[in-house]
PDB file of C-alpha atoms and ligand atoms in Angstrom:
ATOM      1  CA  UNK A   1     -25.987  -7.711  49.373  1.00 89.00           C
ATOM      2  CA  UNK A   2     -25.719  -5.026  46.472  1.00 98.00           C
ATOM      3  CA  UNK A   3     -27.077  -4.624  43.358  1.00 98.00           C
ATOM      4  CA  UNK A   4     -25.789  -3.095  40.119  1.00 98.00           C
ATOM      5  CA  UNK A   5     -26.947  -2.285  36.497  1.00 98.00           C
ATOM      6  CA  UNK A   6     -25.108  -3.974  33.411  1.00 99.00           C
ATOM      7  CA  UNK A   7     -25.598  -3.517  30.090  1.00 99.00           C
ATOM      8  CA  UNK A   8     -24.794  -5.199  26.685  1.00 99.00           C
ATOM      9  CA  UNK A   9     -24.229  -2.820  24.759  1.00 99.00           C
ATOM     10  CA  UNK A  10     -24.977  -2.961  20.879  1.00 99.00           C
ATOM     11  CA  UNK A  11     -21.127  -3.523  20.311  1.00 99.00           C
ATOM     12  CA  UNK A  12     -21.240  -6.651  22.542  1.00 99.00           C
ATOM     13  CA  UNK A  13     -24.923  -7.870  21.267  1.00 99.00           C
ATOM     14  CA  UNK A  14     -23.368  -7.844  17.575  1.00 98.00           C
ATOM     15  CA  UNK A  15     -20.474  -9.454  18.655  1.00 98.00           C
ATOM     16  CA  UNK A  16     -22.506 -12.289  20.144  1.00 98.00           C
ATOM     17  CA  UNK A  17     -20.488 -11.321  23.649  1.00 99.00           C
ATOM     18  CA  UNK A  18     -24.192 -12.081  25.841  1.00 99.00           C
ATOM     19  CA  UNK A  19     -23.281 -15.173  27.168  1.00 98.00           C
ATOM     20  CA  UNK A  20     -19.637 -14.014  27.557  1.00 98.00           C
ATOM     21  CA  UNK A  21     -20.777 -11.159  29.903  1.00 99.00           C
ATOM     22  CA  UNK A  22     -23.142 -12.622  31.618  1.00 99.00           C
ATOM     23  CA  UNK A  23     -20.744 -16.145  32.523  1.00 98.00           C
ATOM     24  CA  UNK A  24     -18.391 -13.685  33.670  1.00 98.00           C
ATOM     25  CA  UNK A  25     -20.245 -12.230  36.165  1.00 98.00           C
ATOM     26  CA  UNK A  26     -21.604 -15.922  37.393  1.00 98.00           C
ATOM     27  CA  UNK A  27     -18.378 -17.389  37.389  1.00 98.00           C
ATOM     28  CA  UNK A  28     -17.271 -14.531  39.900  1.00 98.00           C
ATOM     29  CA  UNK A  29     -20.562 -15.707  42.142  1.00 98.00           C
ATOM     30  CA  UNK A  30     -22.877 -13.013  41.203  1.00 98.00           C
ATOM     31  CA  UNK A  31     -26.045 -13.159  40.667  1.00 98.00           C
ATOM     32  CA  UNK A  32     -28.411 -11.937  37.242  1.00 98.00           C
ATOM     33  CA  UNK A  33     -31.667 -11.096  39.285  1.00 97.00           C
ATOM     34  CA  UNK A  34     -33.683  -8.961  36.529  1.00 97.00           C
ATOM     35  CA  UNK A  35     -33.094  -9.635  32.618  1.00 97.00           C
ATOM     36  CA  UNK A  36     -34.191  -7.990  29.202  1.00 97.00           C
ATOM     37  CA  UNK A  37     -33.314  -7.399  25.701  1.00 98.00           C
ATOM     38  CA  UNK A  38     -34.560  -3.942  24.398  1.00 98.00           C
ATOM     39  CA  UNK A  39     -33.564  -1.117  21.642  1.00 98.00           C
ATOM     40  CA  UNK A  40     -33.275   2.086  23.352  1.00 98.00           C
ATOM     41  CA  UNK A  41     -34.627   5.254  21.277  1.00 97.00           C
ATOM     42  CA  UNK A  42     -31.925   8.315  21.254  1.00 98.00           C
ATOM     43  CA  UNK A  43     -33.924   9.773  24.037  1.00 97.00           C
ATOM     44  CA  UNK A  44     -34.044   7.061  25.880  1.00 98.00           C
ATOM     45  CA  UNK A  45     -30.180   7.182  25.865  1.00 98.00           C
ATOM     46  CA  UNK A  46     -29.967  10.334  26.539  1.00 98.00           C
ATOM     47  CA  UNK A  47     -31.834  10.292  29.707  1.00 97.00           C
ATOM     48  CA  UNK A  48     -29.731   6.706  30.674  1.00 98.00           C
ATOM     49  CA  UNK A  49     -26.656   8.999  30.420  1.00 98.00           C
ATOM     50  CA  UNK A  50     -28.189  12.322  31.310  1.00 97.00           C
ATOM     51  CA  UNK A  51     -25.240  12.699  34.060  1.00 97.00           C
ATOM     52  CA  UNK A  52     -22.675  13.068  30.548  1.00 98.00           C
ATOM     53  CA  UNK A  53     -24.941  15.377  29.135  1.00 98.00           C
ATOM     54  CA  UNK A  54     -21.941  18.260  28.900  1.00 98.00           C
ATOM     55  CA  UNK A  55     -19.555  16.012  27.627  1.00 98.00           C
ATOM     56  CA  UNK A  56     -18.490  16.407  24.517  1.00 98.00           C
ATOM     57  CA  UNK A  57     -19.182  12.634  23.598  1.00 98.00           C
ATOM     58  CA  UNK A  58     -22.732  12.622  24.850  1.00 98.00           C
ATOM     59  CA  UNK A  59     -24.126  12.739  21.591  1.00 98.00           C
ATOM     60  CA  UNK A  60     -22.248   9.913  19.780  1.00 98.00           C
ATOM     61  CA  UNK A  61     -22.359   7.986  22.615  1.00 98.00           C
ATOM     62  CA  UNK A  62     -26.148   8.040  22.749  1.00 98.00           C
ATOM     63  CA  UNK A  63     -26.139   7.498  18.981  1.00 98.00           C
ATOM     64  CA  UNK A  64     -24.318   4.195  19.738  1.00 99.00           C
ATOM     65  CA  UNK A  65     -26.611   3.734  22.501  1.00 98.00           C
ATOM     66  CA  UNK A  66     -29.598   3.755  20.552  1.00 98.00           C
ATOM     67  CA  UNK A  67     -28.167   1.598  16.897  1.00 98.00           C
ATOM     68  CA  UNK A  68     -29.073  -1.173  17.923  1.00 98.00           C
ATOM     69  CA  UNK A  69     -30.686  -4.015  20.865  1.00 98.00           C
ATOM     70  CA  UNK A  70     -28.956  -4.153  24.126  1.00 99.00           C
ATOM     71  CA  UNK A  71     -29.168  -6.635  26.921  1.00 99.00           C
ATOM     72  CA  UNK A  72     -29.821  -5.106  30.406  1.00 98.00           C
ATOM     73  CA  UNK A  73     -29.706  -6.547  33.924  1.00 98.00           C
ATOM     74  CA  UNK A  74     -29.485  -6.296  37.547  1.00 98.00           C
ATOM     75  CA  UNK A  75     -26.258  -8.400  38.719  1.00 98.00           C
ATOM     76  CA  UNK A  76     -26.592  -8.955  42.949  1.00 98.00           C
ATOM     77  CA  UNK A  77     -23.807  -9.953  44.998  1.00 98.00           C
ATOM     78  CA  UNK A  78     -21.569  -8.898  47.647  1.00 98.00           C
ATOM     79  CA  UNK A  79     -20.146  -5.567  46.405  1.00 98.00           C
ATOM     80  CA  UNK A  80     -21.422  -5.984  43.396  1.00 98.00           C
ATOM     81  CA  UNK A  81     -20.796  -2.215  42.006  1.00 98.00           C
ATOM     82  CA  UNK A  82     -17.065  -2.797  42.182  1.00 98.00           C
ATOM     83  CA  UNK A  83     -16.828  -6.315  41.281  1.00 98.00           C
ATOM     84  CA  UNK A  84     -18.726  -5.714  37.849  1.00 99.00           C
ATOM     85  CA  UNK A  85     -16.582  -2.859  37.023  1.00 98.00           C
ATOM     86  CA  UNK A  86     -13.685  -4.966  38.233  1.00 98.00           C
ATOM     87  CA  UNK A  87     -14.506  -7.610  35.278  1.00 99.00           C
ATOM     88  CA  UNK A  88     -15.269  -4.644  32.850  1.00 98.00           C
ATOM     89  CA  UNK A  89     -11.968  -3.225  32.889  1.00 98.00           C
ATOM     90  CA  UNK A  90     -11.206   0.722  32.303  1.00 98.00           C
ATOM     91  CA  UNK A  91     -12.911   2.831  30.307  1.00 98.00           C
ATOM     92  CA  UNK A  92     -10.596   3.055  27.974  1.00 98.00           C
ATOM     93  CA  UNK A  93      -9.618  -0.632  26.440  1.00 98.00           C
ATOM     94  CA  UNK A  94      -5.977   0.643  25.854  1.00 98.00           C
ATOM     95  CA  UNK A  95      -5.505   0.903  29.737  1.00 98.00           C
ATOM     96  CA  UNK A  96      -7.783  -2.130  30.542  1.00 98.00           C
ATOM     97  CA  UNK A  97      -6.007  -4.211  32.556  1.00 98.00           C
ATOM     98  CA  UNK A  98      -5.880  -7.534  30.677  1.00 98.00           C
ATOM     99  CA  UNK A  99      -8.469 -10.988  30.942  1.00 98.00           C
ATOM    100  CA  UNK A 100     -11.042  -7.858  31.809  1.00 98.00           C
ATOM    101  CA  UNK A 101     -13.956  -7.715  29.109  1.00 99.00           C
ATOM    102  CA  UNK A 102     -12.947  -4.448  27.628  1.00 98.00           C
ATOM    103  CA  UNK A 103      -9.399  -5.319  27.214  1.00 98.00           C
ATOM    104  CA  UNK A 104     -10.107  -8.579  25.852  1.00 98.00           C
ATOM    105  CA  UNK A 105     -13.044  -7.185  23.222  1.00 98.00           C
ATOM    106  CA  UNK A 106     -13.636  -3.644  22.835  1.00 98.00           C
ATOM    107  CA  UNK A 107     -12.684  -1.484  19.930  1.00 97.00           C
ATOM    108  CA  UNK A 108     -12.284   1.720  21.309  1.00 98.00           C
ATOM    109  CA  UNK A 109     -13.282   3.918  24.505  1.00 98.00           C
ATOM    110  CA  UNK A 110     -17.039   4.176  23.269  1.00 98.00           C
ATOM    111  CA  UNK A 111     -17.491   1.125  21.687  1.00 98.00           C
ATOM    112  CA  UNK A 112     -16.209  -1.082  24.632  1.00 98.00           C
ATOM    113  CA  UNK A 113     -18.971  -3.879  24.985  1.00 99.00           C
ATOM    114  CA  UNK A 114     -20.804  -3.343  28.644  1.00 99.00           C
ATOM    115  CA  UNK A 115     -21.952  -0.874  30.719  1.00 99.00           C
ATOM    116  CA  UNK A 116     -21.440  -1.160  34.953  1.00 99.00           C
ATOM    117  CA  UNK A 117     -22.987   1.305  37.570  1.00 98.00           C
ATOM    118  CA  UNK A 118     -20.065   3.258  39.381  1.00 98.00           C
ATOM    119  CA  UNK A 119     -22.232   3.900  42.890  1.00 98.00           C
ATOM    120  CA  UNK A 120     -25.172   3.154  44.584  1.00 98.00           C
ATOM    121  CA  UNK A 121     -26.728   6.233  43.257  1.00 98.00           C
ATOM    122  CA  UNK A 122     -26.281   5.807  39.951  1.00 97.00           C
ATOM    123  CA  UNK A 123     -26.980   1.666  40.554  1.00 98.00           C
ATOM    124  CA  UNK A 124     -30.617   2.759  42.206  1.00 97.00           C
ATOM    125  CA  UNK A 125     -31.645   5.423  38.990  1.00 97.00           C
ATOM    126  CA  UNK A 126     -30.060   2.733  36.275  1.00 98.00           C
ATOM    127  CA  UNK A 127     -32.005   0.031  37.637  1.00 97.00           C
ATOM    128  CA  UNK A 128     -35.038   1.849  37.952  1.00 97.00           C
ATOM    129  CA  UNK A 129     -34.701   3.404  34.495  1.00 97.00           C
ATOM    130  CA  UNK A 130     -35.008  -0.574  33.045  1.00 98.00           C
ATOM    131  CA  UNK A 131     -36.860  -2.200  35.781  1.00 97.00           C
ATOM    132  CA  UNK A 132     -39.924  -2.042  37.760  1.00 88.00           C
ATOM    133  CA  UNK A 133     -39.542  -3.379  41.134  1.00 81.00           C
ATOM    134  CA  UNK A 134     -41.860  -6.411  40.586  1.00 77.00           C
ATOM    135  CA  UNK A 135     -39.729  -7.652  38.365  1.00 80.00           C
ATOM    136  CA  UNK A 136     -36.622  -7.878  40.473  1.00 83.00           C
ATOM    137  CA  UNK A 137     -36.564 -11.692  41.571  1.00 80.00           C
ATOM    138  CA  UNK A 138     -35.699 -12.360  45.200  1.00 75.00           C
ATOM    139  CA  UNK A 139     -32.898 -14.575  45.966  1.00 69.00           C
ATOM    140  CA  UNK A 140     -33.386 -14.549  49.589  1.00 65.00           C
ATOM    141  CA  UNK A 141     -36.779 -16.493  49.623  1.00 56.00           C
TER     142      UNK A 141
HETATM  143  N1  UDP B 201     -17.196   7.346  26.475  1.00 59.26           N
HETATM  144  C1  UDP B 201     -16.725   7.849  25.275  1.00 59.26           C
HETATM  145  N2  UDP B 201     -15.622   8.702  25.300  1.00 59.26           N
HETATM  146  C2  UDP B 201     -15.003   9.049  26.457  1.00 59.26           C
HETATM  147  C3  UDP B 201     -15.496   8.546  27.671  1.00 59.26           C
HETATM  148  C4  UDP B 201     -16.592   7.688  27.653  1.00 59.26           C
HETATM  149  O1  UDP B 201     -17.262   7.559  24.209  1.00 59.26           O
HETATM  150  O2  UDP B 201     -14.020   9.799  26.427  1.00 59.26           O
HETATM  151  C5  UDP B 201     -18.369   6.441  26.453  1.00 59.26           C
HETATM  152  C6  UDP B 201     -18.032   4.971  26.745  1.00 59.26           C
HETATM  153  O3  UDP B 201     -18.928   4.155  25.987  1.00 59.26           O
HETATM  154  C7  UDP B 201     -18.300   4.882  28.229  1.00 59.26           C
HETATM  155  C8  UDP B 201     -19.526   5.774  28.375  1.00 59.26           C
HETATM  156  O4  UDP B 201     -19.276   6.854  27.470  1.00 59.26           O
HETATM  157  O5  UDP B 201     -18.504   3.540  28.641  1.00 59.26           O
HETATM  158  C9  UDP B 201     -19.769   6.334  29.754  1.00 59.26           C
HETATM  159  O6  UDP B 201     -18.590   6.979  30.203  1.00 59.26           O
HETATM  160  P1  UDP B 201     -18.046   6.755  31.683  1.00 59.26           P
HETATM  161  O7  UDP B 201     -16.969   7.751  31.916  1.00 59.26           O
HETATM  162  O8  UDP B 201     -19.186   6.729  32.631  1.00 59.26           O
HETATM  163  O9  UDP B 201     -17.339   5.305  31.576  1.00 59.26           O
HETATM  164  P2  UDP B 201     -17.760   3.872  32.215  1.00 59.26           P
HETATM  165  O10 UDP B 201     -18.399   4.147  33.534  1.00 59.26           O
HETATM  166  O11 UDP B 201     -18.711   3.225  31.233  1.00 59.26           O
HETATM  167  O12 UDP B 201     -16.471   3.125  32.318  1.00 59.26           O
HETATM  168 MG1   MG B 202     -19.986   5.407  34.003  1.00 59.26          MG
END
């Protein structure tokens, strides 16, 4: 069992895309085991994506970050890491491969509706960034 970090982002939350994500990921039989709606400050972003912090969109990307609420949540499931990024789509909605979240309602590469963790690394300091452990509900018991 694996767990991953997902986020609205603001794009999504505006576009009233909440339920949309989050049915996605149940109808492919994972699980939403932590859950919160929050507006992150521009620090706060910049510490969620302190790993971009030389790339040259770090800055507008934590802008967007930070504009407006988000929705974020740990998904559990088998391979959960790949499978959320799997129903994500690419980075880029352009080369998103079509029926994938991006493709189907993202603007543009930085406006593109959710967030996924891309390892278990990142999964463990993303979760822990939004959650305490308390408040990650078993599913086993
Ligand atoms: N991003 C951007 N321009 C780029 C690449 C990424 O604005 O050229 C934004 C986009 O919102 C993306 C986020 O930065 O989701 C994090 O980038 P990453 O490469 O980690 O993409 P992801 O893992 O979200 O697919
Ligand atoms: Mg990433």
């Amino acid at each position: 069992m694996e767990r991953t970090l997902s986020i609205v982002k603001p794009d999504g939350v505006k576009k009233n895309l909440i339920g949309e994500v989050i049915g996605r990921f149940e109808k492919a039989g994972l699980r939403i085991v932590a859950l919160r709606m929050l507006k992150m400050t521009k620090e706060e972003a910049k510490g969620f994506y302190i790993v971009h912090k030389d790339k040259p969109f770090y800055d507008s990307l934590t802008n967007f970050m930070s504009e407006g609420p988000i929705v974020v949540m740990v998904v559990e499931g088998d391979g959960a890491i790949s499978k959320v990024r799997e129903i994500m789509g690419a980075t880029n909605p352009k080369e998103a491969t079509p029926g994938t979240i991006r493709a189907d309602f993202a603007s543009d590469i930085e406006r593109n509706i959710v967030h996924g963790s891309d390892s278990p690394e990142s999964a463990s300091y993303e979760i822990g960034y939004f959650f305490p452990s308390i408040d990650l509900v078993s599913t086993t018991s």
